[in-house]
Structure formats: C-alpha cells, structure tokens
Amino acid sequence: MKYIYNENKKGAPVFVLLHGTGGTETDLVSLAELLNPEYNVLGIRGNVQENGMNRFFKRHGEGQYDWEDLEFRGNELYAFIEEKSKEYDFKMEDTVLVGFSNGSNIAIQMMLKHPETLKKAALFAPLYPADVEDKQDFSDAEVFLSLGEGDPIVPESESKRVIRLFEERGANVTTAWVKGHSLTQDVAMQAKSWLK
C-alpha cells in the first residue's frame, strides 16, 4: 500500500488519513494540520481501482457495496496500520481515524471489527448502508460525524443510520451538518473544536 508518514511530535497521537474516491494519501494532510499540527500523520492510499480512481474497496454502483470485498479490504487495511504502528512505534489506541466519503466508510468497517483499539474518529460524509446485527461496545469511542443535507450520494436517512450505528453502541457522538457531499472549512473547524 502506498502511504506517507509524517512525524511531527514523538509520542503524539496519530491521524490515520483515509481519502475519498479518486484521492491519494496526501489529500487530507492539510486537514490534519488544521485539526492539530502536533499530531503525527499516516496517510494511506486505497489500493482498489475504479475507472482509474483510487478507492478502499469495491462497489457495484453508487451506494451498492461489495460487502465481501469491504470485509477483506478492512482486514487488510487494519493489518497494514498495525504493521506501521510497530514500525513507527505508536499504539493503535492512539490513532484518530480521519476519513472522507469512501475513507469514512472503511473506517466504520474497521471500528466495527476492532472496537477495542479504534476509539476515535472524525468521519466526513460517511455511508454504511446496512443494518449491523452485532452489538459492539463503543462506550469508549468518541466520534465526530459530518453529514450532508441534500447530499446527492448519501440520503439523509442513511446519514441518520450512521448516527444510530454509533449511538446505539454507546459512542459519544458529535454531529455537524453541511450542504451536499463536501468537507468545508467551517466543518473542519468544528472537528478541530471537537478534538480539543
């Protein structure tokens, strides 16, 4: 997997940056700098191609996930982050997942599988179009969700499903609403306040 690692302060938490469809490992670096310039940064490039665009997992169409591939890629990505945590000497518990769109979606997948280690996330424009049967314990989790009003990709009902997914499992959830499928300066500032 292609990635970047920027160490800004030894022992500081690590932002794990997960881009949206068509992005790269550097897309969210400026967001990370805004959120907290002292945190270290692990930016990862999705290794699935869709019409020449980088993604983290396959899909059959807009909002139609290849669930088998999502499961496989989620496990693969978690293992990769774990490997980097050993290489760069940070704890999985000290990571903050920062995702946009496709990156947010695989972040949710990893959190559902590893609630014991992944406890903090800022997720912009997430979509997880399935009812999850397992009742993970997210009582230690802190999640910032940026959701879109009039989002052409994520219907409002699906945004509310993501909120429920975390709230029903006991997570401490902070929500912000933006127009459309976007990551604005304003919502980035709200995420910065949340992180403090």
C-alpha positions as a LaTeX table, in Angstrom:
\begin{tabular}{lrrr}
\hline
Residue & $x$ (\AA) & $y$ (\AA) & $z$ (\AA) \\
\hline
Met1 & 0.00 & 0.00 & 0.00 \\
Lys2 & 1.25 & 3.48 & $-0.81$ \\
Tyr3 & 1.41 & 5.77 & 2.19 \\
Ile4 & 3.14 & 8.72 & 3.85 \\
Tyr5 & 4.20 & 9.02 & 7.47 \\
Asn6 & 4.97 & 12.45 & 8.92 \\
Glu7 & 6.27 & 12.53 & 12.46 \\
Asn8 & 5.54 & 15.94 & 13.95 \\
Lys9 & 5.99 & 15.15 & 17.64 \\
Lys10 & 7.36 & 11.99 & 19.20 \\
Gly11 & 4.70 & 10.16 & 21.18 \\
Ala12 & 1.79 & 12.31 & 19.93 \\
Pro13 & $-1.41$ & 10.66 & 18.66 \\
Val14 & $-1.51$ & 9.64 & 15.00 \\
Phe15 & $-4.06$ & 10.74 & 12.43 \\
Val16 & $-4.82$ & 7.90 & 10.02 \\
Leu17 & $-5.96$ & 9.70 & 6.87 \\
Leu18 & $-8.38$ & 7.88 & 4.56 \\
His19 & $-9.25$ & 9.74 & 1.34 \\
Gly20 & $-12.44$ & 9.76 & $-0.72$ \\
Thr21 & $-12.90$ & 8.13 & $-4.15$ \\
Gly22 & $-10.20$ & 9.30 & $-6.55$ \\
Gly23 & $-7.99$ & 10.69 & $-3.79$ \\
Thr24 & $-4.47$ & 9.92 & $-2.64$ \\
Glu25 & $-2.55$ & 9.52 & 0.61 \\
Thr26 & $-1.83$ & 13.30 & 0.75 \\
Asp27 & $-5.42$ & 14.58 & 0.24 \\
Leu28 & $-6.25$ & 15.12 & 3.91 \\
Val29 & $-2.83$ & 16.30 & 5.13 \\
Ser30 & $-3.88$ & 19.98 & 5.23 \\
Leu31 & $-6.99$ & 18.95 & 7.22 \\
Ala32 & $-4.76$ & 17.06 & 9.70 \\
Glu33 & $-2.54$ & 20.15 & 10.07 \\
Leu34 & $-5.62$ & 22.24 & 10.82 \\
Leu35 & $-7.02$ & 19.72 & 13.32 \\
Asn36 & $-3.78$ & 19.51 & 15.30 \\
Pro37 & $-0.35$ & 20.32 & 13.81 \\
Glu38 & 1.45 & 18.35 & 16.56 \\
Tyr39 & $-0.22$ & 15.02 & 15.80 \\
Asn40 & 1.69 & 12.59 & 13.61 \\
Val41 & 0.20 & 11.63 & 10.25 \\
Leu42 & $-0.23$ & 8.31 & 8.47 \\
Gly43 & $-1.87$ & 8.92 & 5.08 \\
Ile44 & $-2.85$ & 5.79 & 3.15 \\
Arg45 & $-3.81$ & 5.33 & $-0.49$ \\
Gly46 & $-6.65$ & 2.93 & $-1.24$ \\
Asn47 & $-5.39$ & 0.06 & $-3.39$ \\
Val48 & $-8.61$ & $-0.66$ & $-5.32$ \\
Gln49 & $-9.07$ & 0.93 & $-8.74$ \\
Glu50 & $-12.43$ & 2.04 & $-10.12$ \\
Asn51 & $-12.14$ & 3.57 & $-13.60$ \\
Gly52 & $-8.62$ & 4.71 & $-12.71$ \\
Met53 & $-9.67$ & 6.20 & $-9.37$ \\
Asn54 & $-8.27$ & 5.06 & $-6.02$ \\
Arg55 & $-10.74$ & 3.54 & $-3.58$ \\
Phe56 & $-10.53$ & 1.47 & $-0.40$ \\
Phe57 & $-12.98$ & $-1.24$ & $-1.50$ \\
Lys58 & $-15.06$ & $-2.33$ & $-4.49$ \\
Arg59 & $-18.68$ & $-1.48$ & $-5.11$ \\
His60 & $-21.30$ & $-2.49$ & $-7.67$ \\
Gly61 & $-22.60$ & 1.06 & $-8.08$ \\
Glu62 & $-23.32$ & 4.22 & $-6.07$ \\
Gly63 & $-24.15$ & 3.09 & $-2.52$ \\
Gln64 & $-24.05$ & $-0.61$ & $-3.53$ \\
Tyr65 & $-21.17$ & $-2.15$ & $-1.61$ \\
Asp66 & $-19.31$ & $-5.31$ & $-2.42$ \\
Trp67 & $-19.59$ & $-6.45$ & 1.21 \\
Glu68 & $-17.18$ & $-9.37$ & 0.79 \\
Asp69 & $-14.53$ & $-7.04$ & $-0.60$ \\
Leu70 & $-15.20$ & $-4.47$ & 2.15 \\
Glu71 & $-14.62$ & $-7.16$ & 4.77 \\
Phe72 & $-11.39$ & $-8.29$ & 3.09 \\
Arg73 & $-10.06$ & $-4.75$ & 2.50 \\
Gly74 & $-11.00$ & $-3.63$ & 6.02 \\
Asn75 & $-8.97$ & $-6.50$ & 7.50 \\
Glu76 & $-6.10$ & $-5.79$ & 5.10 \\
Leu77 & $-6.07$ & $-2.08$ & 5.96 \\
Tyr78 & $-6.21$ & $-2.72$ & 9.71 \\
Ala79 & $-3.27$ & $-5.14$ & 9.42 \\
Phe80 & $-1.34$ & $-2.51$ & 7.43 \\
Ile81 & $-1.96$ & 0.18 & 10.08 \\
Glu82 & $-0.94$ & $-2.31$ & 12.78 \\
Glu83 & 2.29 & $-3.05$ & 10.89 \\
Lys84 & 3.05 & 0.68 & 10.64 \\
Ser85 & 2.32 & 1.13 & 14.37 \\
Lys86 & 5.14 & $-1.31$ & 15.10 \\
Glu87 & 7.45 & 0.25 & 12.51 \\
Tyr88 & 6.88 & 3.84 & 13.74 \\
Asp89 & 6.32 & 2.97 & 17.39 \\
Phe90 & 2.78 & 4.16 & 18.11 \\
Lys91 & $-0.16$ & 2.41 & 19.77 \\
Met92 & $-3.29$ & 1.52 & 17.82 \\
Glu93 & $-5.27$ & 3.09 & 20.71 \\
Asp94 & $-3.51$ & 6.41 & 19.98 \\
Thr95 & $-4.83$ & 6.67 & 16.43 \\
Val96 & $-7.57$ & 9.01 & 15.25 \\
Leu97 & $-9.23$ & 7.86 & 12.03 \\
Val98 & $-9.92$ & 10.79 & 9.71 \\
Gly99 & $-11.95$ & 9.84 & 6.65 \\
Phe100 & $-13.84$ & 11.47 & 3.83 \\
Ser101 & $-16.59$ & 9.58 & 1.97 \\
Asn102 & $-15.07$ & 6.25 & 0.85 \\
Gly103 & $-12.38$ & 6.63 & 3.54 \\
Ser104 & $-15.04$ & 7.20 & 6.23 \\
Asn105 & $-16.85$ & 4.07 & 5.11 \\
Ile106 & $-13.87$ & 1.75 & 5.52 \\
Ala107 & $-13.11$ & 3.47 & 8.84 \\
Ile108 & $-16.58$ & 2.43 & 10.09 \\
Gln109 & $-15.89$ & $-1.13$ & 8.91 \\
Met110 & $-12.61$ & $-1.25$ & 10.88 \\
Met111 & $-14.20$ & 0.25 & 14.01 \\
Leu112 & $-16.97$ & $-2.36$ & 13.94 \\
Lys113 & $-14.33$ & $-5.12$ & 13.79 \\
His114 & $-11.88$ & $-3.58$ & 16.29 \\
Pro115 & $-13.82$ & $-1.55$ & 18.88 \\
Glu116 & $-11.19$ & $-2.43$ & 21.47 \\
Thr117 & $-8.43$ & $-0.45$ & 19.72 \\
Leu118 & $-10.08$ & 2.06 & 17.36 \\
Lys119 & $-11.79$ & 4.54 & 19.68 \\
Lys120 & $-11.60$ & 7.91 & 17.97 \\
Ala121 & $-12.69$ & 9.07 & 14.53 \\
Ala122 & $-13.64$ & 12.18 & 12.55 \\
Leu123 & $-15.74$ & 10.95 & 9.65 \\
Phe124 & $-16.87$ & 13.26 & 6.87 \\
Ala125 & $-19.72$ & 12.24 & 4.50 \\
Pro126 & $-19.96$ & 8.61 & 5.74 \\
Leu127 & $-22.28$ & 5.95 & 4.30 \\
Tyr128 & $-22.75$ & 2.45 & 5.72 \\
Pro129 & $-25.91$ & 1.12 & 4.04 \\
Ala130 & $-26.57$ & $-1.97$ & 6.16 \\
Asp131 & $-28.12$ & $-2.86$ & 9.48 \\
Val132 & $-25.41$ & $-4.27$ & 11.72 \\
Glu133 & $-26.51$ & $-7.19$ & 13.88 \\
Asp134 & $-23.52$ & $-7.32$ & 16.24 \\
Lys135 & $-23.76$ & $-5.08$ & 19.29 \\
Gln136 & $-20.20$ & $-3.80$ & 19.60 \\
Asp137 & $-19.32$ & $-1.81$ & 22.71 \\
Phe138 & $-18.46$ & 1.73 & 21.62 \\
Ser139 & $-18.80$ & 3.21 & 25.11 \\
Asp140 & $-15.13$ & 4.28 & 24.96 \\
Ala141 & $-15.44$ & 5.67 & 21.43 \\
Glu142 & $-15.58$ & 9.35 & 20.51 \\
Val143 & $-16.85$ & 10.07 & 17.02 \\
Phe144 & $-17.30$ & 13.27 & 15.05 \\
Leu145 & $-19.70$ & 12.87 & 12.12 \\
Ser146 & $-20.03$ & 15.46 & 9.37 \\
Leu147 & $-23.19$ & 14.76 & 7.38 \\
Gly148 & $-24.70$ & 16.34 & 4.28 \\
Glu149 & $-28.09$ & 17.97 & 3.81 \\
Gly150 & $-29.15$ & 17.39 & 0.22 \\
Asp151 & $-26.17$ & 15.09 & $-0.32$ \\
Pro152 & $-26.57$ & 13.55 & $-3.81$ \\
Ile153 & $-24.64$ & 10.41 & $-2.75$ \\
Val154 & $-25.82$ & 9.86 & 0.83 \\
Pro155 & $-29.56$ & 10.25 & 1.51 \\
Glu156 & $-30.39$ & 11.87 & 4.86 \\
Ser157 & $-31.95$ & 8.59 & 6.05 \\
Glu158 & $-28.55$ & 6.92 & 5.54 \\
Ser159 & $-26.75$ & 9.69 & 7.44 \\
Lys160 & $-29.16$ & 9.08 & 10.32 \\
Arg161 & $-28.44$ & 5.34 & 10.09 \\
Val162 & $-24.72$ & 6.08 & 10.64 \\
Ile163 & $-25.55$ & 8.24 & 13.68 \\
Arg164 & $-27.69$ & 5.41 & 15.09 \\
Leu165 & $-24.99$ & 2.82 & 14.39 \\
Phe166 & $-22.65$ & 4.66 & 16.79 \\
Glu167 & $-25.19$ & 5.94 & 19.31 \\
Glu168 & $-26.88$ & 2.56 & 19.81 \\
Arg169 & $-23.50$ & 1.11 & 20.75 \\
Gly170 & $-22.83$ & 3.77 & 23.36 \\
Ala171 & $-20.38$ & 6.01 & 21.46 \\
Asn172 & $-20.00$ & 9.67 & 22.36 \\
Val173 & $-21.20$ & 11.20 & 19.07 \\
Thr174 & $-20.85$ & 14.79 & 17.88 \\
Thr175 & $-22.65$ & 15.68 & 14.65 \\
Ala176 & $-22.34$ & 18.57 & 12.22 \\
Trp177 & $-24.34$ & 19.17 & 9.04 \\
Val178 & $-23.04$ & 20.67 & 5.80 \\
Lys179 & $-24.60$ & 21.25 & 2.38 \\
Gly180 & $-24.11$ & 18.35 & $-0.02$ \\
His181 & $-21.26$ & 15.85 & $-0.18$ \\
Ser182 & $-18.49$ & 18.13 & 0.99 \\
Leu183 & $-15.80$ & 18.85 & 3.52 \\
Thr184 & $-15.92$ & 22.58 & 4.25 \\
Gln185 & $-13.57$ & 24.86 & 6.18 \\
Asp186 & $-16.39$ & 25.50 & 8.66 \\
Val187 & $-16.94$ & 21.82 & 9.46 \\
Ala188 & $-13.18$ & 21.27 & 9.69 \\
Met189 & $-13.09$ & 23.98 & 12.39 \\
Gln190 & $-15.94$ & 22.22 & 14.22 \\
Ala191 & $-13.92$ & 18.98 & 14.10 \\
Lys192 & $-10.91$ & 20.86 & 15.49 \\
Ser193 & $-13.01$ & 22.07 & 18.47 \\
Trp194 & $-14.32$ & 18.52 & 18.96 \\
Leu195 & $-10.77$ & 17.12 & 19.03 \\
Lys196 & $-9.78$ & 19.51 & 21.82 \\
\hline
\end{tabular}
